Amino acid sequence: MPAPHPHDETDGDLAEQLLRLTRRLNHAHRHNFAPVGVTPAQGRLLRTLARHGEPPRMADLAERLGVVPRQVTTLVDALEERGLVRREPDPANRRVTRIRLTDGGTDALKELRKARKSAAEELLAPLSSAQREELSGLLTLLDAGAPHEH
Protein backbone atom coordinates (compact mmCIF):
# COMPACT_ATOMS: atom_id res chain seq x y z
CA MET A 1 0.00 0.00 0.00
CA PRO A 2 1.51 3.38 -0.96
CA ALA A 3 2.38 5.86 1.76
CA PRO A 4 -0.14 8.69 2.14
CA HIS A 5 0.71 11.88 0.31
CA PRO A 6 2.04 14.50 2.77
CA HIS A 7 -0.75 16.93 1.83
CA ASP A 8 -3.56 14.38 2.38
CA GLU A 9 -3.73 14.91 6.15
CA THR A 10 -3.39 18.69 5.88
CA ASP A 11 -6.04 18.84 3.13
CA GLY A 12 -8.40 16.76 5.28
CA ASP A 13 -7.82 19.07 8.26
CA LEU A 14 -8.42 22.14 6.08
CA ALA A 15 -11.61 20.63 4.69
CA GLU A 16 -12.84 19.93 8.22
CA GLN A 17 -11.98 23.47 9.32
CA LEU A 18 -13.80 24.94 6.33
CA LEU A 19 -16.87 22.80 7.06
CA ARG A 20 -16.90 23.92 10.72
CA LEU A 21 -16.53 27.54 9.63
CA THR A 22 -19.36 27.14 7.12
CA ARG A 23 -21.61 25.71 9.84
CA ARG A 24 -20.76 28.68 12.10
CA LEU A 25 -21.50 31.13 9.29
CA ASN A 26 -24.81 29.44 8.49
CA HIS A 27 -25.79 29.48 12.17
CA ALA A 28 -24.83 33.16 12.49
CA HIS A 29 -26.80 34.05 9.35
CA ARG A 30 -29.90 32.19 10.55
CA HIS A 31 -29.58 33.85 13.97
CA ASN A 32 -29.07 37.34 12.52
CA PHE A 33 -31.71 36.96 9.78
CA ALA A 34 -34.40 35.79 12.23
CA PRO A 35 -35.24 39.28 13.57
CA VAL A 36 -35.71 40.53 9.99
CA GLY A 37 -38.08 37.61 9.36
CA VAL A 38 -36.31 36.49 6.19
CA THR A 39 -34.71 33.12 5.51
CA PRO A 40 -31.20 32.98 4.02
CA ALA A 41 -32.69 31.84 0.68
CA GLN A 42 -35.13 34.76 0.70
CA GLY A 43 -32.29 37.12 1.56
CA ARG A 44 -30.30 35.80 -1.37
CA LEU A 45 -33.24 36.43 -3.69
CA LEU A 46 -33.60 40.00 -2.36
CA ARG A 47 -29.88 40.65 -2.92
CA THR A 48 -30.15 39.26 -6.46
CA LEU A 49 -33.13 41.54 -7.17
CA ALA A 50 -31.22 44.56 -5.86
CA ARG A 51 -28.35 43.86 -8.29
CA HIS A 52 -30.63 43.71 -11.36
CA GLY A 53 -31.01 46.93 -13.35
CA GLU A 54 -34.59 46.23 -14.34
CA PRO A 55 -36.99 43.88 -12.58
CA PRO A 56 -36.05 40.34 -13.69
CA ARG A 57 -38.32 37.59 -14.92
CA MET A 58 -38.89 34.59 -12.65
CA ALA A 59 -36.83 32.46 -15.08
CA ASP A 60 -33.93 34.95 -14.82
CA LEU A 61 -34.02 34.69 -11.03
CA ALA A 62 -34.07 30.88 -11.15
CA GLU A 63 -31.05 30.86 -13.45
CA ARG A 64 -29.18 33.47 -11.39
CA LEU A 65 -29.85 31.59 -8.15
CA GLY A 66 -29.14 28.17 -9.66
CA VAL A 67 -32.52 26.76 -8.61
CA VAL A 68 -35.61 25.42 -10.34
CA PRO A 69 -38.34 27.94 -11.19
CA ARG A 70 -40.74 26.37 -8.65
CA GLN A 71 -38.33 27.32 -5.84
CA VAL A 72 -38.31 30.92 -7.04
CA THR A 73 -42.12 30.93 -7.08
CA THR A 74 -42.19 29.74 -3.46
CA LEU A 75 -39.64 32.38 -2.40
CA VAL A 76 -41.44 35.17 -4.27
CA ASP A 77 -44.80 34.07 -2.82
CA ALA A 78 -43.44 34.37 0.72
CA LEU A 79 -41.70 37.70 0.07
CA GLU A 80 -44.73 39.13 -1.72
CA GLU A 81 -46.96 38.13 1.19
CA ARG A 82 -44.69 40.20 3.46
CA GLY A 83 -44.74 43.16 1.05
CA LEU A 84 -41.03 42.91 0.21
CA VAL A 85 -41.46 42.23 -3.52
CA ARG A 86 -44.27 42.54 -6.03
CA ARG A 87 -45.09 40.86 -9.29
CA GLU A 88 -45.80 43.09 -12.26
CA PRO A 89 -46.51 42.38 -15.91
CA ASP A 90 -43.78 43.03 -18.43
CA PRO A 91 -44.82 46.07 -20.48
CA ALA A 92 -43.48 44.46 -23.68
CA ASN A 93 -45.06 41.04 -23.11
CA ARG A 94 -48.07 40.75 -20.79
CA ARG A 95 -47.54 36.99 -20.46
CA VAL A 96 -44.21 37.62 -18.69
CA THR A 97 -44.12 38.48 -15.01
CA ARG A 98 -41.32 40.55 -13.57
CA ILE A 99 -40.37 40.80 -9.90
CA ARG A 100 -39.75 44.20 -8.34
CA LEU A 101 -38.25 45.02 -4.96
CA THR A 102 -40.62 47.20 -2.90
CA ASP A 103 -39.62 49.94 -0.45
CA GLY A 104 -40.19 47.36 2.30
CA GLY A 105 -37.85 45.00 0.49
CA THR A 106 -35.20 47.70 0.26
CA ASP A 107 -35.53 48.34 4.00
CA ALA A 108 -35.30 44.61 4.73
CA LEU A 109 -32.14 44.43 2.59
CA LYS A 110 -30.55 47.21 4.67
CA GLU A 111 -31.32 45.23 7.82
CA LEU A 112 -29.96 42.06 6.27
CA ARG A 113 -26.73 43.83 5.30
CA LYS A 114 -26.33 44.98 8.90
CA ALA A 115 -26.99 41.41 10.10
CA ARG A 116 -24.45 39.95 7.65
CA LYS A 117 -21.86 42.55 8.63
CA SER A 118 -22.44 41.82 12.31
CA ALA A 119 -22.07 38.07 11.73
CA ALA A 120 -18.87 38.60 9.72
CA GLU A 121 -17.39 40.94 12.33
CA GLU A 122 -18.11 38.40 15.05
CA LEU A 123 -16.55 35.58 13.05
CA LEU A 124 -13.49 37.59 11.97
CA ALA A 125 -12.92 39.32 15.33
CA PRO A 126 -9.80 37.25 16.18
CA LEU A 127 -8.05 38.32 12.94
CA SER A 128 -5.97 41.43 12.44
CA SER A 129 -6.59 43.68 9.45
CA ALA A 130 -3.60 42.15 7.63
CA GLN A 131 -4.86 38.63 8.35
CA ARG A 132 -8.30 39.54 7.02
CA GLU A 133 -6.74 40.85 3.80
CA GLU A 134 -4.67 37.68 3.46
CA LEU A 135 -7.73 35.49 4.08
CA SER A 136 -9.72 37.47 1.52
CA GLY A 137 -6.98 36.98 -1.05
CA LEU A 138 -6.80 33.24 -0.36
CA LEU A 139 -10.57 32.83 -0.57
CA THR A 140 -10.64 34.81 -3.81
CA LEU A 141 -7.96 32.51 -5.21
CA LEU A 142 -9.92 29.41 -4.18
CA ASP A 143 -13.17 30.84 -5.53
CA ALA A 144 -11.54 31.70 -8.88
CA GLY A 145 -10.60 28.04 -9.33
CA ALA A 146 -14.08 26.73 -8.56
CA PRO A 147 -16.78 26.06 -11.13
CA HIS A 148 -19.34 28.86 -10.77
CA GLU A 149 -23.11 28.75 -10.57
CA HIS A 150 -25.07 31.09 -12.80
Backbone as numpy.savetxt, mean C-alpha at the origin, in Angstrom:
# Nx Ny Nz CAx CAy CAz Cx Cy Cz
27.17 -35.64 0.52 26.31 -34.46 0.52 27.21 -33.23 0.52
26.95 -32.26 -0.37 27.82 -31.08 -0.44 27.65 -30.21 0.81
28.73 -29.52 1.13 28.69 -28.61 2.28 27.78 -27.44 1.94
27.05 -26.91 2.94 26.17 -25.77 2.67 26.97 -24.56 2.21
26.40 -23.82 1.32 27.01 -22.58 0.84 27.10 -21.60 2.01
28.21 -20.86 2.14 28.35 -19.96 3.30 27.24 -18.91 3.41
26.61 -18.55 2.29 25.56 -17.53 2.35 24.20 -18.11 2.74
24.05 -19.46 2.65 22.75 -20.08 2.90 22.20 -19.72 4.28
23.03 -19.83 5.31 22.58 -19.55 6.67 22.26 -18.06 6.83
23.14 -17.22 6.31 22.92 -15.78 6.41 21.65 -15.39 5.66
21.46 -15.94 4.44 20.27 -15.63 3.65 19.01 -16.06 4.40
19.06 -17.22 5.02 17.91 -17.71 5.80 17.62 -16.79 6.98
18.67 -16.33 7.67 18.49 -15.39 8.78 17.90 -14.07 8.29
18.41 -13.58 7.16 17.89 -12.33 6.60 16.42 -12.48 6.21
16.09 -13.59 5.60 14.70 -13.83 5.21 13.80 -13.83 6.45
14.25 -14.49 7.50 13.47 -14.54 8.74 13.32 -13.14 9.34
14.40 -12.36 9.33 14.33 -10.99 9.84 13.36 -10.14 9.03
13.41 -10.28 7.71 12.50 -9.52 6.85 11.05 -9.92 7.10
10.80 -11.21 7.29 9.44 -11.66 7.58 8.94 -11.10 8.91
9.80 -11.12 9.94 9.41 -10.54 11.24 9.12 -9.06 11.11
9.97 -8.36 10.36 9.78 -6.93 10.15 8.48 -6.65 9.39
8.18 -7.47 8.40 6.94 -7.33 7.64 5.74 -7.52 8.55
5.80 -8.52 9.42 4.70 -8.75 10.36 4.52 -7.54 11.28
5.64 -6.97 11.77 5.55 -5.79 12.62 4.95 -4.61 11.87
5.36 -4.43 10.62 4.81 -3.34 9.81 3.31 -3.53 9.59
2.91 -4.75 9.24 1.49 -5.03 9.01 0.68 -4.78 10.28
1.21 -5.21 11.42 0.52 -4.98 12.69 0.40 -3.48 12.97
1.49 -2.76 12.77 1.48 -1.31 13.02 0.49 -0.61 12.09
0.46 -1.02 10.82 -0.49 -0.42 9.88 -1.92 -0.69 10.30
-2.22 -1.94 10.65 -3.59 -2.27 11.08 -3.96 -1.45 12.31
-3.03 -1.35 13.26 -3.27 -0.61 14.50 -3.49 0.87 14.21
-2.66 1.44 13.34 -2.76 2.87 13.04 -3.89 3.21 12.08
-4.30 2.26 11.24 -5.40 2.50 10.31 -6.75 2.37 11.00
-6.81 1.60 12.08 -8.09 1.33 12.75 -8.84 2.61 13.13
-8.18 3.61 13.73 -8.93 4.82 14.09 -9.52 5.55 12.88
-8.90 5.41 11.72 -9.40 6.06 10.51 -10.58 5.26 9.95
-10.67 3.99 10.34 -11.77 3.14 9.89 -11.57 2.61 8.48
-10.32 2.49 8.06 -10.00 2.02 6.71 -9.05 0.84 6.83
-9.30 -0.19 6.04 -8.40 -1.34 6.04 -7.16 -1.00 5.22
-6.07 -1.74 5.38 -4.89 -1.49 4.54 -5.20 -1.56 3.05
-6.04 -2.51 2.63 -6.38 -2.63 1.21 -7.17 -1.39 0.74
-8.08 -0.91 1.57 -8.83 0.30 1.22 -7.90 1.51 1.17
-6.95 1.57 2.09 -5.98 2.66 2.09 -5.15 2.65 0.82
-4.77 1.47 0.38 -3.99 1.34 -0.85 -4.79 1.83 -2.05
-6.08 1.51 -2.08 -6.93 1.97 -3.17 -7.05 3.50 -3.13
-7.21 4.08 -1.95 -7.30 5.54 -1.84 -6.01 6.19 -2.33
-4.85 5.63 -1.95 -3.57 6.18 -2.40 -3.44 6.09 -3.92
-3.90 4.98 -4.48 -3.84 4.79 -5.93 -4.74 5.83 -6.63
-5.92 6.06 -6.08 -6.82 7.07 -6.65 -6.18 8.46 -6.61
-5.52 8.77 -5.51 -4.92 10.09 -5.34 -3.80 10.33 -6.36
-3.15 9.26 -6.81 -2.04 9.40 -7.76 -2.52 9.50 -9.21
-3.78 9.18 -9.47 -4.32 9.25 -10.83 -4.66 10.69 -11.17
-4.36 11.12 -12.39 -4.70 12.47 -12.83 -6.20 12.65 -12.97
-6.83 11.72 -13.66 -8.28 11.77 -13.82 -8.85 10.53 -13.13
-10.11 10.59 -12.73 -10.68 9.41 -12.05 -10.54 8.16 -12.93
-9.95 7.10 -12.38 -9.74 5.88 -13.16 -11.00 5.03 -13.28
-10.96 4.14 -14.26 -12.01 3.12 -14.40 -11.73 2.03 -13.37
-12.74 1.25 -13.07 -12.58 0.13 -12.13 -11.50 -0.82 -12.65
-11.50 -1.09 -13.96 -10.52 -2.00 -14.55 -9.10 -1.46 -14.37
-8.94 -0.13 -14.50 -7.62 0.49 -14.30 -7.14 0.27 -12.87
-8.07 0.43 -11.92 -7.71 0.23 -10.51 -7.32 -1.22 -10.26
-8.07 -2.16 -10.82 -7.77 -3.58 -10.63 -6.37 -3.88 -11.15
-6.07 -3.37 -12.34 -4.74 -3.60 -12.92 -3.66 -2.96 -12.06
-3.86 -1.73 -11.67 -2.87 -0.99 -10.87 -2.61 -1.68 -9.53
-3.67 -2.22 -8.93 -3.54 -2.87 -7.62 -3.14 -4.34 -7.74
-3.19 -4.89 -8.94 -2.83 -6.29 -9.14 -3.84 -7.24 -8.54
-5.14 -6.87 -8.63 -6.21 -7.71 -8.09 -7.27 -7.91 -9.15
-8.21 -8.81 -8.88 -9.30 -9.04 -9.82 -10.33 -7.92 -9.67
-11.05 -7.61 -10.73 -12.03 -6.52 -10.67 -13.05 -6.66 -9.53
-13.44 -7.88 -9.21 -14.43 -8.09 -8.13 -13.90 -7.53 -6.81
-12.60 -7.68 -6.56 -12.02 -7.14 -5.32 -12.12 -5.62 -5.29
-11.90 -4.99 -6.44 -12.01 -3.54 -6.52 -13.44 -3.11 -6.23
-14.40 -3.85 -6.79 -15.81 -3.53 -6.56 -16.12 -3.57 -5.07
-15.65 -4.59 -4.37 -15.88 -4.72 -2.93 -15.25 -3.55 -2.17
-14.01 -3.20 -2.54 -13.33 -2.09 -1.87 -14.06 -0.77 -2.13
-14.44 -0.54 -3.39 -15.13 0.70 -3.74 -16.49 0.76 -3.05
-17.20 -0.36 -2.99 -18.50 -0.39 -2.30 -18.34 0.10 -0.85
-17.34 -0.45 -0.17 -17.13 -0.09 1.25 -16.72 1.38 1.39
-15.85 1.85 0.52 -15.39 3.24 0.59 -16.51 4.21 0.19
-17.32 3.81 -0.77 -18.42 4.67 -1.20 -19.47 4.78 -0.08
-19.70 3.67 0.59 -20.65 3.66 1.71 -20.22 4.65 2.81
-18.93 4.81 2.97 -18.39 5.74 3.98 -18.21 7.15 3.44
-18.53 7.36 2.16 -18.43 8.69 1.58 -17.02 9.11 1.21
-16.11 8.13 1.04 -14.72 8.45 0.74 -14.43 8.47 -0.77
-15.26 7.76 -1.54 -15.15 7.77 -3.00 -16.56 7.82 -3.56
-16.66 8.15 -4.84 -17.96 8.07 -5.51 -17.76 7.58 -6.94
-18.76 6.86 -7.39 -18.78 6.40 -8.77 -19.41 7.50 -9.61
-18.88 7.67 -10.81 -19.49 8.63 -11.74 -19.33 8.11 -13.16
-20.30 8.39 -14.01 -20.20 7.92 -15.39 -19.11 8.67 -16.14
-18.48 7.96 -17.03 -17.47 8.57 -17.91 -18.21 9.45 -18.91
-17.80 10.72 -19.03 -18.51 11.61 -19.96 -18.42 11.16 -21.42
-17.36 10.44 -21.77 -17.17 10.00 -23.15 -17.88 8.68 -23.44
-18.15 7.89 -22.39 -18.75 6.58 -22.58 -19.59 6.26 -21.34
-20.87 6.45 -21.43 -21.77 6.29 -20.27 -21.76 4.87 -19.69
-21.28 3.90 -20.46 -21.23 2.52 -19.93 -20.06 2.33 -18.98
-19.09 3.25 -19.01 -17.90 3.15 -18.17 -18.10 3.95 -16.89
-17.73 3.34 -15.77 -17.81 4.02 -14.49 -16.41 4.39 -14.03
-16.28 5.61 -13.59 -15.01 6.09 -13.04 -15.17 6.29 -11.55
-14.05 6.21 -10.84 -14.06 6.34 -9.38 -13.33 7.62 -9.00
-14.01 8.45 -8.23 -13.44 9.74 -7.82 -13.30 9.78 -6.29
-12.18 10.31 -5.85 -11.94 10.56 -4.44 -12.81 11.74 -4.00
-13.50 11.63 -2.89 -14.31 12.74 -2.37 -13.46 13.57 -1.41
-14.00 14.68 -0.94 -13.31 15.47 0.07 -13.07 14.63 1.33
-14.05 13.80 1.68 -13.88 12.90 2.83 -12.75 11.91 2.60
-12.62 11.44 1.36 -11.54 10.53 1.01 -10.19 11.22 1.11
-10.13 12.47 0.68 -8.89 13.24 0.79 -8.50 13.43 2.25
-9.48 13.73 3.09 -9.22 13.87 4.53 -8.74 12.56 5.14
-9.39 11.46 4.74 -8.99 10.14 5.25 -7.56 9.82 4.82
-7.20 10.19 3.59 -5.83 9.97 3.11 -4.82 10.73 3.96
-5.14 11.96 4.34 -4.24 12.74 5.19 -4.03 12.03 6.52
-5.11 11.50 7.08 -5.01 10.77 8.35 -4.20 9.49 8.18
-4.40 8.82 7.06 -3.65 7.59 6.79 -2.16 7.89 6.64
-1.84 9.00 5.97 -0.42 9.37 5.82 0.21 9.62 7.18
-0.53 10.28 8.06 -0.02 10.51 9.43 0.19 9.18 10.13
-0.78 8.26 9.98 -0.69 6.95 10.62 0.51 6.16 10.08
0.72 6.20 8.78 1.86 5.48 8.17 3.17 6.08 8.65
3.22 7.41 8.71 4.45 8.09 9.16 4.74 7.72 10.60
3.71 7.71 11.43 3.87 7.36 12.83 4.38 5.92 12.98
3.81 5.01 12.20 4.24 3.60 12.25 5.68 3.48 11.80
6.06 4.19 10.75 7.44 4.14 10.24 8.40 4.73 11.26
8.04 5.85 11.86 8.91 6.48 12.85 9.15 5.55 14.03
8.08 4.87 14.46 8.20 3.94 15.57 9.13 2.78 15.21
8.96 2.24 14.03 9.76 1.11 13.58 11.22 1.51 13.38
11.46 2.70 12.83 12.82 3.13 12.49 13.51 3.89 13.61
12.84 4.07 14.74 13.39 4.85 15.85 14.82 4.45 16.25
15.15 3.16 16.27 16.51 2.79 16.70 17.62 3.18 15.71
17.25 3.57 14.49 18.26 3.85 13.46 18.62 5.33 13.42
19.89 5.59 13.18 20.34 6.97 12.96 19.91 7.41 11.56
20.06 8.68 11.29 19.72 9.22 9.97 20.54 8.52 8.88
21.83 8.34 9.13 22.71 7.69 8.15 22.27 6.23 7.93
21.90 5.55 9.00 21.45 4.16 8.87 20.14 4.08 8.07
19.27 5.06 8.29 18.01 5.08 7.55 18.28 5.27 6.05
19.20 6.17 5.73 19.57 6.39 4.33 20.15 5.12 3.72
21.02 4.46 4.48 21.64 3.22 3.98 20.56 2.14 3.76
19.66 2.00 4.73 18.58 1.02 4.60 17.71 1.34 3.39
17.39 2.60 3.19 16.59 3.01 2.04 17.28 2.63 0.74
18.58 2.87 0.67 19.33 2.51 -0.53 19.34 1.02 -0.77
19.51 0.23 0.29 19.51 -1.23 0.17 18.14 -1.74 -0.27
17.08 -1.20 0.33 15.74 -1.63 -0.05 15.41 -1.24 -1.49
15.87 -0.08 -1.90 15.67 0.35 -3.29 16.37 -0.62 -4.23
17.58 -1.01 -3.87 18.35 -1.96 -4.68 17.63 -3.30 -4.78
17.12 -3.79 -3.65 16.39 -5.06 -3.66 15.10 -4.94 -4.47
14.40 -3.82 -4.31 13.14 -3.62 -5.01 13.36 -3.53 -6.52
14.45 -2.91 -6.93 14.77 -2.76 -8.35 15.00 -4.12 -9.02
15.44 -5.10 -8.25 15.71 -6.42 -8.80 14.52 -7.35 -8.77
13.40 -6.89 -8.17 12.23 -7.74 -8.04 11.28 -7.52 -9.20
10.57 -8.59 -9.60 9.53 -8.41 -10.61 8.43 -7.53 -10.02
7.95 -6.55 -10.78 6.96 -5.60 -10.24 5.56 -5.94 -10.66
4.61 -5.62 -9.74 3.20 -5.72 -10.05 2.84 -4.50 -10.87
1.71 -4.54 -11.50 1.24 -3.38 -12.28 0.77 -2.31 -11.37
